[in-house]
């Protein structure tokens, strides 16, 4: 299980909306993943003095932690947090100069087509009822060639393979919004969909993006004694805890 940024999603059923508006639900992701993703984005955009300032949307910004981690590496670029959770936005505005309410479904995001140079989409995809519509909307707001930096837990993480062989529910997967059943962990965070590295590549490519690279990141919830193994697994993204994907709008 992983903590997560509150998703900027299509309007969810009442039960899901109440769940994500609950202040007790975690809305920040692990710092290692956030930093790795920020470095990938900084390399893709380049310095603002060379390329000019670019507009980066952090969709599903949660409390703004991921965007605040990226900000020092994106100096000169404009970083805007987007979320539909008013509770998350209240917290995000303490970390970000710009944080606005928006949804990936319904009326869509409050941005013109082709107005963004990059989108951060961190630990959101696994929460979505309709991920296809979400990527359609992200593609709309990105300019041609714009960057998508997406992260999501890996269903086929090295320890999940062992757990499944033992008949144990995989980490990151959830069968209830009320409590944990049949797997390690203690926090319920509302995961609805999970991806392997192969599935994520194929899904993003089918949504009108060209996959540039796929990297792995560790999960801060792994027991301390197993963290060296978790870091080692990042060298083979298909085994890593977290998948970090960089794609460009085709």
PDB file of C-alpha atoms in Angstrom:
ATOM      1  CA  UNK A   1       0.000   0.000   0.000  1.00  0.00           C
ATOM      2  CA  UNK A   2       1.205   3.501  -0.728  1.00  0.00           C
ATOM      3  CA  UNK A   3       0.184   6.943   0.405  1.00  0.00           C
ATOM      4  CA  UNK A   4      -1.084   9.080  -2.403  1.00  0.00           C
ATOM      5  CA  UNK A   5      -1.874  12.473  -3.754  1.00  0.00           C
ATOM      6  CA  UNK A   6      -5.646  13.019  -3.804  1.00  0.00           C
ATOM      7  CA  UNK A   7      -6.754  12.417  -7.376  1.00  0.00           C
ATOM      8  CA  UNK A   8      -8.203  15.064  -9.659  1.00  0.00           C
ATOM      9  CA  UNK A   9     -10.736  12.581 -11.029  1.00  0.00           C
ATOM     10  CA  UNK A  10     -14.083  12.385 -12.712  1.00  0.00           C
ATOM     11  CA  UNK A  11     -16.731  13.124 -10.080  1.00  0.00           C
ATOM     12  CA  UNK A  12     -16.772   9.927  -8.023  1.00  0.00           C
ATOM     13  CA  UNK A  13     -19.746   8.170  -6.436  1.00  0.00           C
ATOM     14  CA  UNK A  14     -20.702   9.703  -3.048  1.00  0.00           C
ATOM     15  CA  UNK A  15     -18.840   7.038  -1.084  1.00  0.00           C
ATOM     16  CA  UNK A  16     -15.550   7.686  -2.911  1.00  0.00           C
ATOM     17  CA  UNK A  17     -15.903  11.472  -2.679  1.00  0.00           C
ATOM     18  CA  UNK A  18     -16.461  11.231   1.073  1.00  0.00           C
ATOM     19  CA  UNK A  19     -13.438   8.935   1.325  1.00  0.00           C
ATOM     20  CA  UNK A  20     -11.056  11.336  -0.432  1.00  0.00           C
ATOM     21  CA  UNK A  21     -12.394  14.396   1.373  1.00  0.00           C
ATOM     22  CA  UNK A  22     -11.635  12.719   4.714  1.00  0.00           C
ATOM     23  CA  UNK A  23      -8.647  14.585   6.251  1.00  0.00           C
ATOM     24  CA  UNK A  24      -7.415  11.277   7.695  1.00  0.00           C
ATOM     25  CA  UNK A  25      -6.764   9.833   4.219  1.00  0.00           C
ATOM     26  CA  UNK A  26      -3.081  10.348   3.280  1.00  0.00           C
ATOM     27  CA  UNK A  27      -2.497  12.840   0.455  1.00  0.00           C
ATOM     28  CA  UNK A  28       1.312  12.791   0.175  1.00  0.00           C
ATOM     29  CA  UNK A  29       3.539  10.306  -1.622  1.00  0.00           C
ATOM     30  CA  UNK A  30       6.974   9.034  -0.672  1.00  0.00           C
ATOM     31  CA  UNK A  31       9.850  11.545  -0.953  1.00  0.00           C
ATOM     32  CA  UNK A  32      12.162   9.219  -2.923  1.00  0.00           C
ATOM     33  CA  UNK A  33       9.580   8.727  -5.659  1.00  0.00           C
ATOM     34  CA  UNK A  34       8.802  12.446  -5.782  1.00  0.00           C
ATOM     35  CA  UNK A  35      12.458  13.398  -6.116  1.00  0.00           C
ATOM     36  CA  UNK A  36      13.187  10.821  -8.826  1.00  0.00           C
ATOM     37  CA  UNK A  37      10.176  11.970 -10.793  1.00  0.00           C
ATOM     38  CA  UNK A  38      11.153  15.629 -10.397  1.00  0.00           C
ATOM     39  CA  UNK A  39      14.634  14.889 -11.743  1.00  0.00           C
ATOM     40  CA  UNK A  40      13.138  13.141 -14.774  1.00  0.00           C
ATOM     41  CA  UNK A  41      10.952  16.177 -15.469  1.00  0.00           C
ATOM     42  CA  UNK A  42      13.815  18.643 -14.975  1.00  0.00           C
ATOM     43  CA  UNK A  43      15.927  16.732 -17.511  1.00  0.00           C
ATOM     44  CA  UNK A  44      13.052  16.700 -19.995  1.00  0.00           C
ATOM     45  CA  UNK A  45      12.244  20.433 -19.723  1.00  0.00           C
ATOM     46  CA  UNK A  46      15.760  21.792 -19.363  1.00  0.00           C
ATOM     47  CA  UNK A  47      16.627  25.089 -17.641  1.00  0.00           C
ATOM     48  CA  UNK A  48      14.058  27.857 -17.936  1.00  0.00           C
ATOM     49  CA  UNK A  49      16.770  30.266 -19.099  1.00  0.00           C
ATOM     50  CA  UNK A  50      17.450  28.087 -22.145  1.00  0.00           C
ATOM     51  CA  UNK A  51      13.977  26.935 -23.139  1.00  0.00           C
ATOM     52  CA  UNK A  52      11.961  29.754 -21.608  1.00  0.00           C
ATOM     53  CA  UNK A  53       9.449  29.257 -18.779  1.00  0.00           C
ATOM     54  CA  UNK A  54       7.202  26.222 -19.210  1.00  0.00           C
ATOM     55  CA  UNK A  55       3.818  25.487 -17.622  1.00  0.00           C
ATOM     56  CA  UNK A  56       3.716  22.334 -15.500  1.00  0.00           C
ATOM     57  CA  UNK A  57       0.431  21.011 -14.102  1.00  0.00           C
ATOM     58  CA  UNK A  58       0.550  18.735 -11.055  1.00  0.00           C
ATOM     59  CA  UNK A  59      -2.782  16.967 -11.533  1.00  0.00           C
ATOM     60  CA  UNK A  60      -3.941  15.342  -8.321  1.00  0.00           C
ATOM     61  CA  UNK A  61      -1.511  17.486  -6.342  1.00  0.00           C
ATOM     62  CA  UNK A  62      -2.881  16.466  -2.941  1.00  0.00           C
ATOM     63  CA  UNK A  63      -1.235  18.528  -0.231  1.00  0.00           C
ATOM     64  CA  UNK A  64       1.367  19.858  -2.676  1.00  0.00           C
ATOM     65  CA  UNK A  65       4.268  17.804  -1.332  1.00  0.00           C
ATOM     66  CA  UNK A  66       5.310  16.338  -4.697  1.00  0.00           C
ATOM     67  CA  UNK A  67       5.150  19.709  -6.450  1.00  0.00           C
ATOM     68  CA  UNK A  68       7.064  21.381  -3.624  1.00  0.00           C
ATOM     69  CA  UNK A  69       9.751  18.693  -3.968  1.00  0.00           C
ATOM     70  CA  UNK A  70       9.984  19.390  -7.692  1.00  0.00           C
ATOM     71  CA  UNK A  71       9.963  23.198  -7.409  1.00  0.00           C
ATOM     72  CA  UNK A  72      13.700  23.673  -6.620  1.00  0.00           C
ATOM     73  CA  UNK A  73      14.580  21.633  -9.730  1.00  0.00           C
ATOM     74  CA  UNK A  74      12.132  23.584 -11.899  1.00  0.00           C
ATOM     75  CA  UNK A  75      13.127  27.151 -11.078  1.00  0.00           C
ATOM     76  CA  UNK A  76      11.811  29.617 -13.626  1.00  0.00           C
ATOM     77  CA  UNK A  77       9.035  27.285 -14.770  1.00  0.00           C
ATOM     78  CA  UNK A  78       5.429  27.815 -13.687  1.00  0.00           C
ATOM     79  CA  UNK A  79       4.098  25.013 -11.477  1.00  0.00           C
ATOM     80  CA  UNK A  80       0.327  24.772 -10.898  1.00  0.00           C
ATOM     81  CA  UNK A  81      -1.306  22.296  -8.527  1.00  0.00           C
ATOM     82  CA  UNK A  82      -4.698  20.868  -9.484  1.00  0.00           C
ATOM     83  CA  UNK A  83      -7.051  18.791  -7.336  1.00  0.00           C
ATOM     84  CA  UNK A  84     -10.793  18.416  -6.758  1.00  0.00           C
ATOM     85  CA  UNK A  85     -10.468  17.892  -3.003  1.00  0.00           C
ATOM     86  CA  UNK A  86     -10.990  21.205  -1.211  1.00  0.00           C
ATOM     87  CA  UNK A  87      -9.269  19.839   1.884  1.00  0.00           C
ATOM     88  CA  UNK A  88      -6.179  18.886  -0.155  1.00  0.00           C
ATOM     89  CA  UNK A  89      -6.135  22.267  -1.926  1.00  0.00           C
ATOM     90  CA  UNK A  90      -6.221  24.122   1.383  1.00  0.00           C
ATOM     91  CA  UNK A  91      -3.037  22.315   2.372  1.00  0.00           C
ATOM     92  CA  UNK A  92      -1.459  22.611  -1.081  1.00  0.00           C
ATOM     93  CA  UNK A  93      -1.801  26.399  -1.040  1.00  0.00           C
ATOM     94  CA  UNK A  94       0.606  26.544   1.904  1.00  0.00           C
ATOM     95  CA  UNK A  95       3.304  25.028  -0.349  1.00  0.00           C
ATOM     96  CA  UNK A  96       2.481  26.238  -3.869  1.00  0.00           C
ATOM     97  CA  UNK A  97       1.908  29.706  -5.345  1.00  0.00           C
ATOM     98  CA  UNK A  98      -0.832  28.345  -7.599  1.00  0.00           C
ATOM     99  CA  UNK A  99      -3.337  25.615  -6.674  1.00  0.00           C
ATOM    100  CA  UNK A 100      -6.707  25.395  -8.408  1.00  0.00           C
ATOM    101  CA  UNK A 101      -9.710  23.097  -8.338  1.00  0.00           C
ATOM    102  CA  UNK A 102     -10.210  20.890 -11.370  1.00  0.00           C
ATOM    103  CA  UNK A 103     -11.531  17.519 -12.472  1.00  0.00           C
ATOM    104  CA  UNK A 104     -10.449  15.174 -15.225  1.00  0.00           C
ATOM    105  CA  UNK A 105     -14.046  14.315 -16.048  1.00  0.00           C
ATOM    106  CA  UNK A 106     -17.273  16.224 -16.147  1.00  0.00           C
ATOM    107  CA  UNK A 107     -16.494  19.708 -17.395  1.00  0.00           C
ATOM    108  CA  UNK A 108     -12.802  18.899 -17.682  1.00  0.00           C
ATOM    109  CA  UNK A 109      -9.751  20.769 -16.418  1.00  0.00           C
ATOM    110  CA  UNK A 110      -9.867  24.588 -16.312  1.00  0.00           C
ATOM    111  CA  UNK A 111      -7.134  24.954 -18.962  1.00  0.00           C
ATOM    112  CA  UNK A 112      -7.202  25.548 -22.695  1.00  0.00           C
ATOM    113  CA  UNK A 113      -6.256  22.796 -25.103  1.00  0.00           C
ATOM    114  CA  UNK A 114      -2.502  22.604 -25.678  1.00  0.00           C
ATOM    115  CA  UNK A 115      -1.747  25.088 -22.875  1.00  0.00           C
ATOM    116  CA  UNK A 116       0.530  22.890 -20.729  1.00  0.00           C
ATOM    117  CA  UNK A 117       4.085  21.847 -21.452  1.00  0.00           C
ATOM    118  CA  UNK A 118       4.168  19.051 -18.896  1.00  0.00           C
ATOM    119  CA  UNK A 119       1.885  17.161 -16.521  1.00  0.00           C
ATOM    120  CA  UNK A 120       2.881  15.509 -13.261  1.00  0.00           C
ATOM    121  CA  UNK A 121       0.483  12.654 -12.544  1.00  0.00           C
ATOM    122  CA  UNK A 122       1.764  11.139  -9.325  1.00  0.00           C
ATOM    123  CA  UNK A 123       0.081   8.172  -7.637  1.00  0.00           C
ATOM    124  CA  UNK A 124      -3.302   9.062  -9.136  1.00  0.00           C
ATOM    125  CA  UNK A 125      -3.957   6.547 -11.901  1.00  0.00           C
ATOM    126  CA  UNK A 126      -4.550   3.696  -9.461  1.00  0.00           C
ATOM    127  CA  UNK A 127      -7.490   5.613  -7.907  1.00  0.00           C
ATOM    128  CA  UNK A 128      -9.468   6.304 -11.066  1.00  0.00           C
ATOM    129  CA  UNK A 129     -12.805   4.842 -12.052  1.00  0.00           C
ATOM    130  CA  UNK A 130     -12.221   5.903 -15.692  1.00  0.00           C
ATOM    131  CA  UNK A 131      -8.468   6.124 -16.443  1.00  0.00           C
ATOM    132  CA  UNK A 132      -9.117   6.256 -20.209  1.00  0.00           C
ATOM    133  CA  UNK A 133     -11.060   9.526 -19.913  1.00  0.00           C
ATOM    134  CA  UNK A 134      -8.382  10.882 -17.577  1.00  0.00           C
ATOM    135  CA  UNK A 135      -5.567  10.367 -20.090  1.00  0.00           C
ATOM    136  CA  UNK A 136      -7.768  11.795 -22.859  1.00  0.00           C
ATOM    137  CA  UNK A 137      -8.146  15.001 -20.834  1.00  0.00           C
ATOM    138  CA  UNK A 138      -4.438  15.141 -20.008  1.00  0.00           C
ATOM    139  CA  UNK A 139      -3.645  14.732 -23.695  1.00  0.00           C
ATOM    140  CA  UNK A 140      -6.035  17.595 -24.496  1.00  0.00           C
ATOM    141  CA  UNK A 141      -4.330  20.105 -22.204  1.00  0.00           C
ATOM    142  CA  UNK A 142      -0.795  19.116 -23.258  1.00  0.00           C
ATOM    143  CA  UNK A 143       0.782  20.748 -26.286  1.00  0.00           C
ATOM    144  CA  UNK A 144       1.989  18.404 -29.052  1.00  0.00           C
ATOM    145  CA  UNK A 145       5.210  16.872 -27.764  1.00  0.00           C
ATOM    146  CA  UNK A 146       4.367  17.847 -24.188  1.00  0.00           C
ATOM    147  CA  UNK A 147       5.615  15.663 -21.358  1.00  0.00           C
ATOM    148  CA  UNK A 148       3.630  13.308 -19.122  1.00  0.00           C
ATOM    149  CA  UNK A 149       5.371  12.190 -15.916  1.00  0.00           C
ATOM    150  CA  UNK A 150       3.254   9.424 -14.424  1.00  0.00           C
ATOM    151  CA  UNK A 151       3.895   7.297 -11.361  1.00  0.00           C
ATOM    152  CA  UNK A 152       1.876   4.393  -9.993  1.00  0.00           C
ATOM    153  CA  UNK A 153       2.451   1.330  -7.792  1.00  0.00           C
ATOM    154  CA  UNK A 154       3.632  -1.833  -9.511  1.00  0.00           C
ATOM    155  CA  UNK A 155       1.301  -4.814  -9.187  1.00  0.00           C
ATOM    156  CA  UNK A 156       4.243  -7.074 -10.106  1.00  0.00           C
ATOM    157  CA  UNK A 157       6.661  -5.632  -7.515  1.00  0.00           C
ATOM    158  CA  UNK A 158       9.202  -8.217  -6.372  1.00  0.00           C
ATOM    159  CA  UNK A 159       7.489  -8.895  -3.043  1.00  0.00           C
ATOM    160  CA  UNK A 160       4.010  -9.070  -4.598  1.00  0.00           C
ATOM    161  CA  UNK A 161       5.149 -11.973  -6.744  1.00  0.00           C
ATOM    162  CA  UNK A 162       6.140 -13.861  -3.614  1.00  0.00           C
ATOM    163  CA  UNK A 163       2.944 -12.919  -1.792  1.00  0.00           C
ATOM    164  CA  UNK A 164       0.759 -14.183  -4.631  1.00  0.00           C
ATOM    165  CA  UNK A 165       2.632 -17.488  -4.687  1.00  0.00           C
ATOM    166  CA  UNK A 166       1.821 -17.783  -0.981  1.00  0.00           C
ATOM    167  CA  UNK A 167      -1.841 -16.980  -1.605  1.00  0.00           C
ATOM    168  CA  UNK A 168      -1.628 -13.518   0.027  1.00  0.00           C
ATOM    169  CA  UNK A 169      -3.360 -10.409  -1.369  1.00  0.00           C
ATOM    170  CA  UNK A 170      -0.707  -8.192  -3.045  1.00  0.00           C
ATOM    171  CA  UNK A 171       0.525  -4.987  -1.422  1.00  0.00           C
ATOM    172  CA  UNK A 172      -1.115  -1.876  -2.994  1.00  0.00           C
ATOM    173  CA  UNK A 173      -4.318  -3.803  -3.792  1.00  0.00           C
ATOM    174  CA  UNK A 174      -7.475  -3.190  -1.744  1.00  0.00           C
ATOM    175  CA  UNK A 175     -10.794  -4.985  -1.440  1.00  0.00           C
ATOM    176  CA  UNK A 176     -12.529  -2.462   0.838  1.00  0.00           C
ATOM    177  CA  UNK A 177     -12.627   1.269   1.570  1.00  0.00           C
ATOM    178  CA  UNK A 178     -13.174   0.545   5.253  1.00  0.00           C
ATOM    179  CA  UNK A 179     -10.342  -1.748   6.324  1.00  0.00           C
ATOM    180  CA  UNK A 180      -7.454  -3.952   5.188  1.00  0.00           C
ATOM    181  CA  UNK A 181      -8.236  -7.588   4.377  1.00  0.00           C
ATOM    182  CA  UNK A 182      -5.817 -10.328   3.423  1.00  0.00           C
ATOM    183  CA  UNK A 183      -2.649  -8.324   2.804  1.00  0.00           C
ATOM    184  CA  UNK A 184       0.168  -6.576   4.709  1.00  0.00           C
ATOM    185  CA  UNK A 185      -0.273  -2.939   5.705  1.00  0.00           C
ATOM    186  CA  UNK A 186      -2.556  -0.858   7.882  1.00  0.00           C
ATOM    187  CA  UNK A 187      -3.782   2.138   5.809  1.00  0.00           C
ATOM    188  CA  UNK A 188      -6.675   2.162   3.345  1.00  0.00           C
ATOM    189  CA  UNK A 189      -5.991   4.611   0.507  1.00  0.00           C
ATOM    190  CA  UNK A 190      -8.562   3.727  -2.160  1.00  0.00           C
ATOM    191  CA  UNK A 191      -6.700   1.897  -4.914  1.00  0.00           C
ATOM    192  CA  UNK A 192      -9.068   0.761  -7.678  1.00  0.00           C
ATOM    193  CA  UNK A 193      -6.656  -0.239 -10.473  1.00  0.00           C
ATOM    194  CA  UNK A 194      -3.131  -1.616 -10.556  1.00  0.00           C
ATOM    195  CA  UNK A 195      -0.643  -1.943 -13.411  1.00  0.00           C
ATOM    196  CA  UNK A 196       2.389  -4.005 -14.305  1.00  0.00           C
ATOM    197  CA  UNK A 197       5.189  -2.323 -16.266  1.00  0.00           C
ATOM    198  CA  UNK A 198       4.009  -3.927 -19.495  1.00  0.00           C
ATOM    199  CA  UNK A 199       0.360  -3.003 -18.956  1.00  0.00           C
ATOM    200  CA  UNK A 200       1.244   0.599 -18.128  1.00  0.00           C
ATOM    201  CA  UNK A 201       3.356   1.014 -21.273  1.00  0.00           C
ATOM    202  CA  UNK A 202       0.626  -0.423 -23.476  1.00  0.00           C
ATOM    203  CA  UNK A 203      -2.148   1.599 -21.830  1.00  0.00           C
ATOM    204  CA  UNK A 204      -0.325   4.928 -22.131  1.00  0.00           C
ATOM    205  CA  UNK A 205       0.700   4.240 -25.734  1.00  0.00           C
ATOM    206  CA  UNK A 206      -2.895   3.345 -26.658  1.00  0.00           C
ATOM    207  CA  UNK A 207      -3.995   6.694 -25.169  1.00  0.00           C
ATOM    208  CA  UNK A 208      -2.041   8.718 -27.728  1.00  0.00           C
ATOM    209  CA  UNK A 209       1.364   9.047 -26.070  1.00  0.00           C
ATOM    210  CA  UNK A 210       4.845   7.920 -27.023  1.00  0.00           C
ATOM    211  CA  UNK A 211       6.598   6.243 -24.107  1.00  0.00           C
ATOM    212  CA  UNK A 212      10.096   7.686 -23.634  1.00  0.00           C
ATOM    213  CA  UNK A 213      11.318   5.754 -20.620  1.00  0.00           C
ATOM    214  CA  UNK A 214      10.145   3.669 -17.697  1.00  0.00           C
ATOM    215  CA  UNK A 215      12.083   3.661 -14.423  1.00  0.00           C
ATOM    216  CA  UNK A 216      11.603   2.183 -10.970  1.00  0.00           C
ATOM    217  CA  UNK A 217      11.429   3.806  -7.543  1.00  0.00           C
ATOM    218  CA  UNK A 218      11.416   2.364  -4.008  1.00  0.00           C
ATOM    219  CA  UNK A 219       8.416   2.328  -1.688  1.00  0.00           C
ATOM    220  CA  UNK A 220       8.802   4.028   1.674  1.00  0.00           C
ATOM    221  CA  UNK A 221       6.454   1.494   3.299  1.00  0.00           C
ATOM    222  CA  UNK A 222       8.785  -1.475   2.778  1.00  0.00           C
ATOM    223  CA  UNK A 223      10.135  -2.759   6.132  1.00  0.00           C
ATOM    224  CA  UNK A 224      13.539  -1.261   6.899  1.00  0.00           C
ATOM    225  CA  UNK A 225      15.344  -4.612   6.733  1.00  0.00           C
ATOM    226  CA  UNK A 226      14.103  -5.125   3.137  1.00  0.00           C
ATOM    227  CA  UNK A 227      14.823  -1.624   1.821  1.00  0.00           C
ATOM    228  CA  UNK A 228      18.228  -2.496   0.306  1.00  0.00           C
ATOM    229  CA  UNK A 229      16.470  -5.153  -1.799  1.00  0.00           C
ATOM    230  CA  UNK A 230      13.776  -2.660  -2.760  1.00  0.00           C
ATOM    231  CA  UNK A 231      16.372  -0.150  -3.946  1.00  0.00           C
ATOM    232  CA  UNK A 232      18.175  -2.886  -5.871  1.00  0.00           C
ATOM    233  CA  UNK A 233      14.941  -3.833  -7.625  1.00  0.00           C
ATOM    234  CA  UNK A 234      14.714  -0.312  -9.081  1.00  0.00           C
ATOM    235  CA  UNK A 235      17.358  -1.380 -11.598  1.00  0.00           C
ATOM    236  CA  UNK A 236      14.722  -3.647 -13.177  1.00  0.00           C
ATOM    237  CA  UNK A 237      11.541  -1.518 -13.380  1.00  0.00           C
ATOM    238  CA  UNK A 238       9.306  -4.550 -13.922  1.00  0.00           C
ATOM    239  CA  UNK A 239      10.268  -5.644 -10.374  1.00  0.00           C
ATOM    240  CA  UNK A 240      10.333  -2.207  -8.710  1.00  0.00           C
ATOM    241  CA  UNK A 241       7.793  -1.050  -6.131  1.00  0.00           C
ATOM    242  CA  UNK A 242       6.840   2.112  -8.019  1.00  0.00           C
ATOM    243  CA  UNK A 243       6.718   2.662 -11.781  1.00  0.00           C
ATOM    244  CA  UNK A 244       7.896   6.056 -13.102  1.00  0.00           C
ATOM    245  CA  UNK A 245       6.891   6.603 -16.716  1.00  0.00           C
ATOM    246  CA  UNK A 246       7.893   9.481 -18.979  1.00  0.00           C
ATOM    247  CA  UNK A 247       5.819   9.834 -22.132  1.00  0.00           C
ATOM    248  CA  UNK A 248       5.232  12.564 -24.707  1.00  0.00           C
ATOM    249  CA  UNK A 249       2.008  13.545 -26.397  1.00  0.00           C
ATOM    250  CA  UNK A 250       2.095  12.059 -29.886  1.00  0.00           C
TER     251      UNK A 250
END
